[in-house]
């Protein structure tokens, strides 16, 4: 990177490599935080990356002319800091075990958590310093440099998908710094940029490669994780590990692993041991040991989920999603379809003959029910029993998803939903409201006449019938529950005294809630009103978000510290992250003010804050809105993120190359007016055109998403470098503006999540659009 004239091809390539490393590390850390620590902190990786860019902008502003004078040394030093920070982020958690929940009241745990976060922040800071420095050295080349950075970032969205398909998380964490160290060595030595730093990079590469080839021990995980609990069991051993883009699958064997969800208290025999397939480190899927199928047949018939098979002894069955329930399958004589998005789990099902003669479909449940023309006698949403996180997007448990499931039933079909119960009732009441809304939208005159709910103390089974329940079916349900000592909570004609006989609650809360919701009889029990009953839709697909802020003080007062486990922690973490990010942003944006030039520039200080802050907020908001909507069509957040972020970053990179350099109101209009037209077009396509296309052709819907988002990304990519080009005569202001954009991006990430969860995805689109309107108004005023 010698010379102050203009950057060479090698300079653009290295900027792209650094940007690719940032995005790759960010995506891999999302998985690492979720796997090893607390899944609520997974989104922290995004915040750390964006905060690194913001702090780098402040640091470069404070360095002033020295950031330009140090040239290649500063650039390669930032890359070395990034690579070294990645290795530290890999190694430190092996020495320090954090219990994140304890950090709320334990200062020592809080210190360890902050230390780990700081170490994970270092590589982002180093890489951001390197990337930000090039805009100071070559301000006239800003559009091309920004384009190279965005194109590299787009590549960084795809690389983790390839790496995680073949390598475990601990190996993937080392591959990114390996690639970065190769680039440092090549550019430092072969390019004669800084031979000394190049030799350090090459030496680091050889050392790290030897570590990787000698074998890397698995990541250390919090002892709150299910995987940690299973490995602590007597004679526990890992018998296989399967890497995956969505989740690593670890199969654990121990004679103490015995799982019987919804098992009758009348069952008197020992449960046979099973192997546990653990997705990431939390979700446990029981799988039979080879040759043990006959041992499971008896007790599976004594579980809650045997009831629909008892009611419908013939007909096709579809099982949507893997879960910890054992289903009483009848063997190859029955047509069975098992649908799940995890290829390793489906392979385990095949190998262990979990579903004899079944057809295994590698698909995500909502996409499957949207596209299938088949009709089923039993449609079992087993994945619902695994629960979810408050900010998780679950398009199957929405009104539109439930309608699609209902439409896939035969004339006498049954929709079956197993669910874990909690006290006070949390998800069950919301599911009742969702079922009621779905049946009302289907114009069912007597919704309660098509619903049954049976339960044990901790599990429940909801059954939604395509036709009204007949008298013989009512009798069969009563007989089944009497034999197994299960309680009937909801059934046509059920008396209150009949609903709370075996697993006795303080009051028959589910029966009373159903009468109040479906028939308007009596009041909703107080404990059934502690959590939100807002019906999830495709615009707000957050079924597992249940907390009501108004009830929070009472909940904590009633249950004390025990009530903490019932909070929507991901929402609270997003709130805390937003507050901390806002305070940091305000502080670090103000910090460089004394170093800024006093003379009048095209953009004054307040205008710089407003313009570049609005761009950071707007770009991330639109990107997050498109990502959230994309999950509906792509099926999984990882794949949606890869597709949407790639299109946004690649499109914005190409757009940057065509950025106009002159100023004036007319130029501002040419930059911003296409943005507003593209936002409207993209929103309309994703809202109205892609849904019907996704039901016809999965590939067609993906192409339509790219066509919708590509022009939008191209238009968005012109606003930021155009603004920087207006500051070309004031290098400190360039770094400051770049940092401001990073800080507001930090704020945008949790803000977009909170807005989507509480107000809907359309509000996130509105926030993004409003931000660009604000930036346009600033640009008009200044030009």
XYZ file of C-alpha atoms in Angstrom:
783
model
C 0.000 0.000 0.000
C 2.813 2.349 -0.814
C 2.238 5.709 -2.222
C -0.329 8.368 -1.664
C -1.471 8.549 -5.268
C -4.004 5.760 -5.655
C -4.426 2.194 -4.409
C -3.243 -0.715 -6.528
C -5.088 -3.951 -7.298
C -3.363 -5.700 -4.402
C -4.692 -3.050 -2.025
C -8.280 -3.665 -3.118
C -7.783 -7.417 -2.764
C -6.450 -7.135 0.773
C -9.331 -4.849 1.778
C -11.688 -7.522 0.444
C -9.848 -10.253 2.383
C -10.059 -8.270 5.623
C -13.779 -7.619 5.109
C -14.413 -11.293 4.323
C -12.615 -12.245 7.543
C -14.873 -9.898 9.541
C -18.102 -11.407 8.238
C -16.839 -14.996 8.446
C -15.725 -14.542 12.051
C -19.011 -12.851 12.918
C -21.092 -15.764 11.585
C -18.919 -18.428 13.197
C -18.962 -16.609 16.542
C -22.770 -16.601 16.369
C -22.613 -20.380 16.431
C -19.794 -20.506 19.000
C -21.593 -18.287 21.535
C -24.794 -20.280 21.086
C -22.969 -23.609 21.426
C -20.566 -22.957 24.274
C -22.172 -20.260 26.410
C -25.734 -18.953 26.422
C -27.792 -18.858 23.222
C -29.188 -15.467 24.283
C -25.706 -14.046 23.737
C -25.370 -15.373 20.176
C -26.394 -12.051 18.646
C -23.586 -10.447 20.665
C -21.230 -11.375 17.820
C -22.994 -8.917 15.534
C -22.813 -6.171 18.148
C -19.107 -6.806 18.771
C -18.341 -6.596 15.049
C -20.222 -3.342 14.538
C -18.844 -1.884 17.764
C -15.348 -2.711 16.520
C -15.984 -0.598 13.428
C -17.334 2.262 15.518
C -14.391 2.260 17.936
C -11.975 1.992 15.005
C -13.469 5.153 13.534
C -12.966 6.999 16.805
C -9.398 5.671 17.132
C -8.457 6.687 13.591
C -9.891 10.157 14.197
C -7.754 10.553 17.320
C -4.645 9.317 15.494
C -5.156 11.990 12.863
C -2.330 12.306 10.322
C -0.397 9.461 11.960
C -2.978 6.986 10.640
C -1.923 8.001 7.119
C 1.787 8.330 7.888
C 2.105 4.821 9.291
C 0.615 3.424 6.049
C 1.313 -0.265 5.413
C 2.612 -0.875 8.922
C -0.677 0.183 10.493
C -2.697 -1.753 7.938
C -0.838 -5.047 8.399
C -0.595 -4.520 12.161
C -4.396 -4.261 12.283
C -4.682 -7.540 10.353
C -2.214 -9.215 12.737
C -4.215 -7.947 15.705
C -7.318 -9.396 14.068
C -5.722 -12.809 13.554
C -4.207 -12.835 17.055
C -7.518 -11.786 18.570
C -9.265 -14.676 16.813
C -6.809 -17.145 18.318
C -7.292 -15.569 21.764
C -11.075 -15.749 21.346
C -10.602 -19.438 20.598
C -8.236 -20.202 23.471
C -9.490 -18.092 26.396
C -12.863 -19.880 26.834
C -10.875 -23.094 27.370
C -9.387 -21.558 30.522
C -12.390 -19.575 31.749
C -15.805 -21.184 32.247
C -18.666 -18.691 32.469
C -22.114 -19.220 33.997
C -23.922 -16.342 32.289
C -27.113 -16.452 34.360
C -25.066 -15.993 37.565
C -23.653 -12.750 36.151
C -26.906 -11.051 37.191
C -25.876 -11.196 40.854
C -22.302 -12.537 40.931
C -19.620 -9.913 40.266
C -16.985 -12.558 39.538
C -19.094 -14.164 36.812
C -19.856 -10.739 35.352
C -16.128 -9.940 35.212
C -15.368 -13.212 33.403
C -18.186 -12.596 30.946
C -16.967 -9.067 30.186
C -13.409 -10.362 29.778
C -14.519 -12.922 27.187
C -16.557 -10.283 25.372
C -13.555 -7.924 25.313
C -11.298 -10.621 23.860
C -13.895 -11.391 21.180
C -14.037 -7.651 20.402
C -10.285 -7.345 19.714
C -10.166 -9.053 16.292
C -13.034 -6.900 15.020
C -11.257 -3.765 16.214
C -7.989 -4.739 14.502
C -9.631 -5.574 11.183
C -11.803 -2.456 11.308
C -8.741 -0.232 11.852
C -7.147 -1.730 8.743
C -10.261 -1.301 6.626
C -10.989 2.209 7.895
C -7.445 3.400 7.341
C -7.624 3.021 3.569
C -10.367 5.660 3.328
C -8.036 8.153 5.004
C -5.108 7.330 2.739
C -7.029 7.459 -0.540
C -10.202 9.548 -0.044
C -10.666 10.031 -3.788
C -10.856 6.249 -4.234
C -13.562 5.885 -1.592
C -16.271 4.410 -3.874
C -13.928 1.694 -5.201
C -12.476 0.905 -1.780
C -15.945 0.734 -0.248
C -17.073 -1.495 -3.091
C -14.111 -3.847 -2.570
C -14.913 -3.982 1.150
C -18.563 -4.835 0.551
C -17.777 -7.465 -2.084
C -15.327 -9.074 0.339
C -17.998 -8.988 3.042
C -20.421 -10.695 0.651
C -17.886 -13.468 0.117
C -17.523 -13.684 3.902
C -21.225 -14.563 4.150
C -20.731 -17.667 1.991
C -17.394 -18.983 3.291
C -18.723 -20.056 6.746
C -21.394 -22.207 5.071
C -18.648 -24.123 3.293
C -16.344 -24.298 6.320
C -19.062 -25.380 8.775
C -20.233 -28.110 6.401
C -16.939 -29.953 6.825
C -15.359 -28.722 10.063
C -16.441 -28.561 13.691
C -16.744 -25.184 15.397
C -13.370 -25.341 17.144
C -11.668 -26.065 13.809
C -13.661 -23.406 11.957
C -12.500 -20.793 14.459
C -8.880 -21.463 13.459
C -9.413 -21.615 9.699
C -10.341 -17.918 9.429
C -7.116 -16.626 11.093
C -5.158 -19.167 9.020
C -6.433 -17.579 5.803
C -5.762 -14.105 7.169
C -2.178 -14.969 8.151
C -1.515 -16.336 4.648
C -2.668 -13.026 3.175
C -0.468 -11.059 5.613
C 2.580 -13.151 4.712
C 1.966 -12.914 0.974
C 1.373 -9.154 0.913
C 4.055 -8.371 3.460
C 6.856 -10.481 1.950
C 6.047 -11.054 -1.716
C 4.563 -7.607 -2.149
C 7.464 -5.999 -0.276
C 4.956 -4.035 1.809
C 6.416 -4.808 5.228
C 8.718 -7.874 5.212
C 9.023 -7.961 8.994
C 5.272 -8.081 9.573
C 4.949 -10.509 6.666
C 7.408 -12.904 8.362
C 5.398 -12.661 11.584
C 2.261 -13.534 9.619
C 3.951 -16.474 7.910
C 5.322 -17.771 11.216
C 1.910 -17.489 12.811
C 0.394 -19.403 9.900
C 2.842 -22.310 10.263
C 2.344 -22.461 14.031
C -1.435 -22.373 13.770
C -1.463 -24.945 10.972
C 0.546 -27.365 13.134
C -1.990 -26.921 15.944
C -4.878 -27.634 13.580
C -3.221 -30.701 12.039
C -2.345 -32.158 15.441
C -6.025 -32.159 16.441
C -8.088 -29.574 18.263
C -9.971 -30.415 21.443
C -13.738 -29.653 21.409
C -14.950 -26.326 22.742
C -15.533 -26.124 26.456
C -19.209 -25.582 27.189
C -21.133 -24.090 30.085
C -22.298 -26.633 32.647
C -25.850 -25.340 32.129
C -25.890 -26.944 28.693
C -27.715 -30.226 28.126
C -24.615 -31.672 26.484
C -22.545 -30.926 29.599
C -25.191 -32.590 31.764
C -25.253 -35.713 29.590
C -21.465 -36.032 29.531
C -21.448 -35.946 33.338
C -23.581 -39.092 33.479
C -21.940 -42.406 34.460
C -20.230 -44.231 31.559
C -21.129 -41.370 29.170
C -19.212 -41.299 25.914
C -19.424 -39.460 22.611
C -19.934 -42.065 19.902
C -20.116 -39.686 16.937
C -20.016 -36.010 15.960
C -21.459 -34.509 12.800
C -20.563 -30.962 11.695
C -23.313 -28.897 10.126
C -24.158 -25.403 8.958
C -27.263 -25.219 11.160
C -25.930 -27.151 14.149
C -23.302 -29.649 15.204
C -24.871 -32.994 16.146
C -23.197 -34.904 18.987
C -24.415 -38.446 19.775
C -23.912 -39.391 23.435
C -24.354 -42.860 24.911
C -24.922 -43.731 28.565
C -26.962 -46.375 30.314
C -28.560 -43.567 32.330
C -30.151 -41.835 29.318
C -33.802 -42.891 29.450
C -36.428 -40.542 28.010
C -40.195 -41.008 28.120
C -42.048 -37.784 27.290
C -45.737 -37.889 28.160
C -45.441 -41.346 29.732
C -48.381 -42.645 31.740
C -47.916 -42.958 35.490
C -49.447 -46.429 35.074
C -46.316 -47.653 33.272
C -44.546 -49.998 35.714
C -41.515 -51.204 33.743
C -38.043 -49.715 33.308
C -37.527 -47.529 30.281
C -34.950 -48.874 27.839
C -31.817 -46.723 27.441
C -31.478 -44.561 24.346
C -28.700 -42.599 22.730
C -29.026 -38.818 22.796
C -28.425 -36.820 19.616
C -27.683 -33.295 20.832
C -28.141 -30.424 18.385
C -25.593 -27.739 19.229
C -25.443 -28.294 23.001
C -29.077 -27.869 24.056
C -31.673 -29.758 21.995
C -31.764 -33.470 22.873
C -33.255 -35.893 20.331
C -33.501 -39.503 21.621
C -32.573 -42.194 19.086
C -32.919 -45.925 19.576
C -29.874 -48.074 19.761
C -29.539 -50.417 16.799
C -31.665 -53.541 17.185
C -33.611 -52.132 20.169
C -36.822 -51.212 18.317
C -38.901 -53.919 20.001
C -37.973 -52.629 23.465
C -39.557 -49.248 22.731
C -42.838 -50.461 21.244
C -44.530 -51.119 24.603
C -43.910 -47.865 26.412
C -44.508 -45.746 23.314
C -48.101 -47.026 23.350
C -48.454 -45.686 26.897
C -47.568 -42.089 26.115
C -49.843 -39.154 25.399
C -48.944 -39.118 21.733
C -50.318 -42.658 21.315
C -53.853 -41.233 21.564
C -54.130 -39.942 17.961
C -52.856 -43.294 16.683
C -55.520 -44.996 18.801
C -58.183 -42.718 17.311
C -56.871 -43.118 13.728
C -55.420 -46.645 13.428
C -55.146 -46.296 9.646
C -54.120 -43.571 7.243
C -50.982 -41.652 6.325
C -48.874 -39.852 8.932
C -46.608 -36.795 8.594
C -44.147 -35.998 11.383
C -42.936 -32.383 11.211
C -39.673 -31.748 13.046
C -37.461 -33.849 15.281
C -38.289 -33.897 18.987
C -37.812 -35.804 22.242
C -41.155 -37.655 21.899
C -41.173 -41.343 20.949
C -43.988 -42.060 18.466
C -45.787 -45.447 18.481
C -45.283 -46.236 14.811
C -47.009 -49.322 13.428
C -44.281 -50.465 11.092
C -44.025 -50.543 7.290
C -47.766 -51.204 6.854
C -48.467 -47.506 7.504
C -47.424 -44.688 5.194
C -45.156 -42.371 7.182
C -43.428 -39.148 6.116
C -40.786 -37.616 8.399
C -39.816 -34.011 7.655
C -36.850 -32.230 9.218
C -34.262 -29.664 8.202
C -31.307 -31.542 9.765
C -29.716 -34.089 7.429
C -27.678 -35.745 10.247
C -30.851 -36.354 12.299
C -32.651 -37.905 9.326
C -29.623 -40.124 8.705
C -29.699 -41.279 12.340
C -33.407 -42.045 11.988
C -32.632 -44.210 8.959
C -29.732 -46.028 10.581
C -31.602 -46.729 13.821
C -34.887 -47.643 12.047
C -36.777 -45.156 14.182
C -39.607 -44.978 11.641
C -39.781 -48.319 9.801
C -40.483 -47.871 6.122
C -40.825 -44.101 6.458
C -40.089 -41.603 3.707
C -37.479 -39.139 4.965
C -37.841 -35.616 3.582
C -35.008 -33.133 4.075
C -37.015 -29.914 4.274
C -38.153 -27.337 6.780
C -41.687 -28.010 8.066
C -43.361 -24.763 6.958
C -41.887 -25.005 3.478
C -43.067 -28.598 3.249
C -46.699 -27.957 4.225
C -46.827 -24.904 1.951
C -45.728 -26.907 -1.087
C -47.157 -30.390 -0.583
C -50.262 -31.527 -2.418
C -50.600 -34.561 -0.156
C -53.208 -34.903 2.564
C -52.611 -36.738 5.818
C -54.703 -38.519 8.384
C -52.346 -37.415 11.173
C -50.167 -34.318 10.922
C -47.940 -34.172 14.004
C -46.032 -30.974 14.822
C -43.518 -32.749 17.035
C -40.983 -29.921 16.750
C -43.268 -27.675 18.828
C -42.516 -29.744 21.918
C -38.880 -28.582 21.852
C -39.920 -25.003 22.595
C -38.065 -21.986 21.339
C -36.566 -18.614 22.131
C -38.503 -15.360 22.316
C -36.799 -13.834 19.287
C -36.797 -17.068 17.285
C -38.727 -16.885 14.039
C -41.150 -19.849 13.845
C -43.317 -19.623 10.745
C -45.051 -22.945 11.435
C -46.701 -21.652 14.614
C -48.415 -18.673 12.991
C -51.987 -18.253 11.807
C -50.869 -18.741 8.214
C -48.753 -21.761 9.164
C -51.607 -23.368 11.099
C -53.972 -22.791 8.181
C -51.502 -24.511 5.860
C -51.319 -27.474 8.251
C -55.104 -27.629 8.550
C -55.435 -27.631 4.753
C -53.055 -30.616 4.545
C -55.446 -32.814 6.564
C -57.692 -35.475 5.081
C -61.424 -35.174 5.568
C -61.202 -37.008 8.908
C -57.661 -35.873 9.675
C -56.228 -34.652 12.972
C -53.617 -31.960 13.590
C -51.546 -33.027 16.622
C -49.373 -30.636 18.658
C -47.391 -31.916 21.682
C -46.277 -29.152 24.039
C -44.305 -28.833 27.252
C -46.339 -27.270 30.065
C -45.190 -24.715 32.607
C -46.654 -23.312 35.780
C -47.868 -20.582 35.523
C -49.153 -21.546 32.045
C -47.136 -19.850 29.349
C -47.168 -21.284 25.840
C -50.330 -23.398 26.161
C -52.715 -20.451 26.505
C -51.167 -18.744 23.498
C -51.500 -21.947 21.497
C -55.189 -22.080 22.408
C -55.628 -18.527 21.129
C -53.752 -19.423 17.946
C -55.943 -22.483 17.339
C -59.110 -20.494 18.002
C -58.091 -17.743 15.582
C -57.194 -20.290 12.899
C -60.535 -22.088 13.167
C -62.471 -18.814 13.162
C -60.624 -17.739 10.000
C -61.627 -21.069 8.485
C -65.236 -20.110 9.335
C -65.724 -23.056 11.671
C -69.011 -22.424 13.487
C -68.116 -24.353 16.670
C -64.295 -24.241 17.128
C -64.417 -25.832 20.595
C -66.235 -28.819 19.102
C -63.116 -29.708 17.087
C -60.530 -29.421 19.822
C -59.226 -31.804 22.466
C -56.414 -31.349 24.975
C -55.101 -34.083 27.253
C -52.196 -33.726 29.647
C -49.907 -35.166 32.261
C -48.274 -32.864 34.812
C -45.565 -31.542 32.473
C -46.718 -32.417 28.940
C -49.845 -31.786 26.926
C -51.248 -32.980 23.629
C -53.483 -30.696 21.565
C -55.592 -32.297 18.828
C -57.441 -30.215 16.219
C -59.949 -32.297 14.234
C -60.984 -31.597 10.639
C -64.535 -32.676 11.538
C -66.512 -32.308 14.742
C -65.788 -35.005 17.303
C -68.293 -37.852 17.236
C -69.751 -39.581 20.286
C -67.638 -42.751 19.773
C -64.491 -40.620 19.483
C -65.334 -38.803 22.714
C -65.716 -42.143 24.445
C -62.428 -43.436 23.034
C -60.603 -40.368 24.368
C -62.129 -40.811 27.813
C -61.239 -44.510 27.897
C -57.647 -43.870 26.815
C -57.133 -41.168 29.441
C -58.748 -43.278 32.179
C -56.430 -46.236 31.437
C -53.333 -44.046 31.392
C -54.383 -41.667 34.206
C -54.166 -38.677 31.888
C -56.251 -35.569 32.503
C -58.657 -34.275 29.884
C -58.433 -30.490 29.899
C -60.491 -29.708 26.797
C -63.201 -31.825 25.171
C -66.704 -31.063 23.897
C -69.185 -31.500 26.739
C -66.450 -31.814 29.379
C -67.433 -30.954 32.952
C -65.028 -28.934 35.093
C -64.781 -31.672 37.743
C -63.668 -34.147 35.083
C -60.689 -32.057 33.962
C -58.452 -32.184 37.032
C -58.474 -35.718 38.429
C -55.025 -37.318 38.222
C -52.349 -34.619 37.847
C -54.067 -32.122 40.087
C -53.496 -28.395 39.666
C -54.723 -25.695 42.040
C -57.564 -25.148 39.584
C -58.493 -26.534 36.124
C -56.811 -23.570 34.474
C -56.684 -24.974 30.923
C -60.345 -25.988 30.917
C -61.422 -22.607 32.265
C -59.169 -20.775 29.797
C -60.652 -22.706 26.863
C -64.214 -21.902 27.941
C -63.348 -18.221 28.331
C -61.488 -17.956 25.009
C -63.733 -20.106 22.816
C -67.184 -19.677 24.347
C -66.947 -16.520 26.432
C -67.969 -18.506 29.517
C -66.490 -17.058 32.704
C -63.277 -15.057 33.046
C -59.829 -16.022 31.957
C -57.968 -17.319 35.061
C -55.499 -14.781 36.413
C -52.483 -17.071 36.037
C -53.453 -17.667 32.392
C -53.238 -13.919 31.784
C -49.672 -13.387 33.001
C -48.195 -13.922 29.549
C -48.971 -12.474 26.144
C -51.713 -14.061 24.061
C -51.047 -12.031 20.915
C -51.617 -14.326 17.975
C -48.419 -14.780 15.912
C -48.660 -14.082 12.179
C -46.182 -14.215 9.315
C -45.552 -10.531 9.986
C -44.854 -11.257 13.680
C -43.766 -14.940 13.705
C -42.549 -15.017 17.308
C -44.725 -17.665 18.973
C -42.297 -18.170 21.855
C -42.251 -14.496 22.826
C -44.708 -14.484 25.729
C -43.555 -11.907 28.286
C -45.860 -8.977 29.045
C -43.890 -6.019 30.379
C -46.840 -4.838 32.491
C -46.907 -8.161 34.351
C -43.166 -8.344 34.965
C -43.115 -6.704 38.443
C -45.916 -8.951 39.687
C -44.283 -12.078 38.297
C -40.997 -11.330 40.050
C -42.805 -10.368 43.248
C -44.805 -13.615 43.251
C -41.934 -15.960 42.370
C -38.801 -14.071 43.445
C -35.540 -15.204 41.889
C -37.244 -18.382 40.625
C -39.286 -16.175 38.327
C -36.135 -15.289 36.363
C -36.288 -18.571 34.461
C -39.674 -17.604 32.972
C -38.524 -14.321 31.485
C -37.908 -13.796 27.769
C -34.188 -13.397 28.227
C -33.352 -12.800 24.590
C -35.714 -9.807 24.586
C -34.208 -8.468 27.819
C -30.687 -8.980 26.473
C -31.665 -7.050 23.328
C -32.964 -4.205 25.499
C -29.787 -4.150 27.581
C -27.636 -4.329 24.451
C -29.532 -1.413 22.924
C -29.067 0.715 26.055
C -25.350 -0.101 26.386
C -24.766 0.460 22.660
C -26.549 3.819 22.772
C -24.437 4.984 25.742
C -21.190 3.799 24.118
C -22.117 5.356 20.796
C -22.962 8.719 22.339
C -19.726 8.736 24.341
C -17.389 7.660 21.554
C -19.033 9.877 18.934
C -18.433 12.914 21.171
C -14.879 11.877 22.114
C -13.135 12.975 18.874
C -14.875 16.361 18.622
C -11.833 18.216 19.905
C -9.653 16.747 17.142
C -11.938 17.713 14.271
C -11.010 20.674 12.065
C -12.554 23.994 13.010
C -13.115 25.174 9.469
C -16.432 24.871 7.692
C -16.774 21.714 5.620
C -19.495 20.572 3.213
C -21.066 18.722 6.125
C -20.971 20.255 9.592
C -20.514 18.060 12.698
C -24.248 17.774 13.417
C -24.962 16.993 9.788
C -22.293 14.285 9.778
C -23.866 12.671 12.850
C -27.351 12.851 11.339
C -26.397 11.721 7.831
C -24.031 8.854 8.542
C -25.948 7.811 11.649
C -29.153 7.555 9.613
C -27.376 5.487 6.953
C -26.086 3.014 9.552
C -29.521 2.677 11.138
C -31.292 2.450 7.787
C -29.044 -0.095 6.078
C -29.048 -2.535 9.002
C -32.806 -2.139 9.528
C -33.630 -2.936 5.906
C -31.161 -5.809 5.897
C -32.669 -7.264 9.090
C -36.228 -6.853 7.782
C -35.368 -8.722 4.580
C -33.521 -11.399 6.583
C -36.500 -11.995 8.897
C -38.868 -12.276 5.957
C -36.428 -14.509 4.110
C -36.627 -17.192 6.811
C -40.233 -17.850 5.676
C -39.046 -18.819 2.195
C -35.568 -20.207 2.860
C -36.513 -22.165 5.981
C -33.668 -21.535 8.417
C -32.066 -18.339 9.770
C -28.557 -19.435 8.747
C -29.515 -19.874 5.094
C -31.655 -16.744 5.066
C -28.772 -14.721 6.522
C -26.335 -16.120 3.946
C -28.647 -15.315 1.034
C -29.907 -11.903 2.148
C -26.614 -10.594 3.503
C -24.757 -11.775 0.395
C -27.212 -9.994 -1.909
C -27.169 -6.822 0.200
C -23.400 -6.647 0.475
C -22.587 -7.709 -3.088
C -25.244 -5.398 -4.525
C -24.110 -2.474 -2.358
C -20.516 -3.155 -3.408
C -21.363 -2.901 -7.089
C -23.466 0.173 -6.408
C -20.526 1.839 -4.712
C -18.485 1.661 -7.943
C -21.040 3.889 -9.699
C -21.266 6.531 -6.978
C -21.296 10.114 -8.318
C -18.584 12.352 -6.905
C -20.070 15.785 -7.431
C -22.503 17.509 -5.060
C -25.738 19.450 -5.394
C -29.436 18.925 -4.788
C -29.832 17.202 -8.135
C -27.074 14.720 -7.325
C -28.592 13.966 -3.911
C -31.878 13.243 -5.646
C -30.165 10.851 -8.081
C -28.600 9.033 -5.130
C -31.648 8.763 -2.861
C -34.799 8.720 -4.998
C -33.976 5.305 -6.522
C -33.568 3.998 -2.973
C -37.167 4.801 -2.066
C -38.534 3.226 -5.230
C -36.461 0.075 -4.671
C -37.564 -0.193 -1.014
C -41.217 -0.111 -2.070
C -40.642 -2.633 -4.867
C -38.659 -5.025 -2.632
C -41.260 -4.892 0.133
C -44.092 -5.540 -2.346
C -42.298 -8.504 -3.919
C -41.451 -10.146 -0.584
C -44.949 -9.485 0.776
C -47.116 -10.408 -2.219
C -45.186 -12.159 -5.004
C -42.726 -14.462 -3.242
C -45.274 -16.291 -0.988
C -47.288 -17.821 -3.878
C -44.087 -18.497 -5.821
C -42.551 -20.332 -2.840
C -45.520 -22.719 -2.839
C -44.890 -23.521 -6.494
C -41.118 -23.534 -6.786
C -38.474 -23.153 -4.106
C -35.827 -22.167 -6.666
C -38.217 -19.690 -8.250
C -38.856 -17.966 -4.939
C -35.110 -17.669 -4.249
C -34.518 -16.111 -7.663
C -37.360 -13.689 -7.020
C -35.811 -12.700 -3.665
C -32.480 -11.965 -5.361
C -34.220 -9.983 -8.116
C -36.137 -7.968 -5.498
C -33.192 -7.230 -3.198
C -30.433 -6.791 -5.781
C -31.549 -3.380 -7.129
C -32.292 -2.198 -3.589
C -28.805 -3.148 -2.422
C -27.265 -1.480 -5.500
C -29.084 1.761 -4.704
C -28.215 1.628 -0.994
C -24.531 1.137 -1.759
C -24.214 4.608 -3.327
C -25.327 6.760 -0.379
C -22.457 6.064 2.036
C -19.468 6.539 -0.321
C -21.152 9.608 -1.829
C -21.334 11.131 1.659
C -17.684 10.284 2.340
C -16.648 11.840 -0.960
C -18.143 15.134 0.255
C -15.574 15.026 3.089
C -12.551 14.290 0.899
C -10.865 17.549 1.940
C -11.047 16.645 5.639
C -9.596 13.250 6.514
C -10.410 13.357 10.265
C -14.058 13.854 9.403
C -13.949 10.788 7.121
C -12.831 8.537 9.980
C -15.342 10.101 12.356
C -18.205 9.639 9.879
C -17.165 6.022 9.312
C -17.199 5.395 13.073
C -20.615 7.045 13.509
C -22.011 4.719 10.847
C -20.626 1.751 12.786
C -22.087 2.914 16.099
C -25.601 3.423 14.776
C -25.348 0.023 13.116
C -24.722 -1.434 16.589
C -27.899 0.255 17.790
C -29.845 -0.869 14.708
C -29.329 -4.593 15.310
C -31.132 -4.873 18.705
C -33.609 -2.156 17.685
C -34.641 -4.164 14.622
C -35.105 -7.290 16.743
C -37.204 -5.486 19.363
C -39.327 -3.753 16.727
C -39.965 -7.002 14.849
C -40.886 -8.934 17.998
C -43.223 -6.312 19.452
C -44.533 -4.454 16.400
C -43.910 -6.624 13.356
C -41.530 -6.821 10.408
C -43.341 -4.068 8.516
C -42.300 -1.616 11.252
C -38.649 -2.572 10.704
C -39.089 -1.749 7.010
C -40.595 1.597 8.060
C -37.642 2.355 10.369
C -35.197 1.661 7.553
C -37.149 3.785 5.092
C -37.527 6.661 7.557
C -33.782 6.626 8.214
C -33.001 7.078 4.525
C -35.603 9.841 4.290
C -33.785 11.614 7.147
C -30.422 11.173 5.425
C -31.898 12.555 2.178
C -33.199 15.649 3.955
C -29.767 16.272 5.493
C -28.133 15.865 2.089
C -30.546 18.346 0.500
C -29.908 20.889 3.242
C -26.145 20.629 2.905
C -26.019 20.741 -0.894
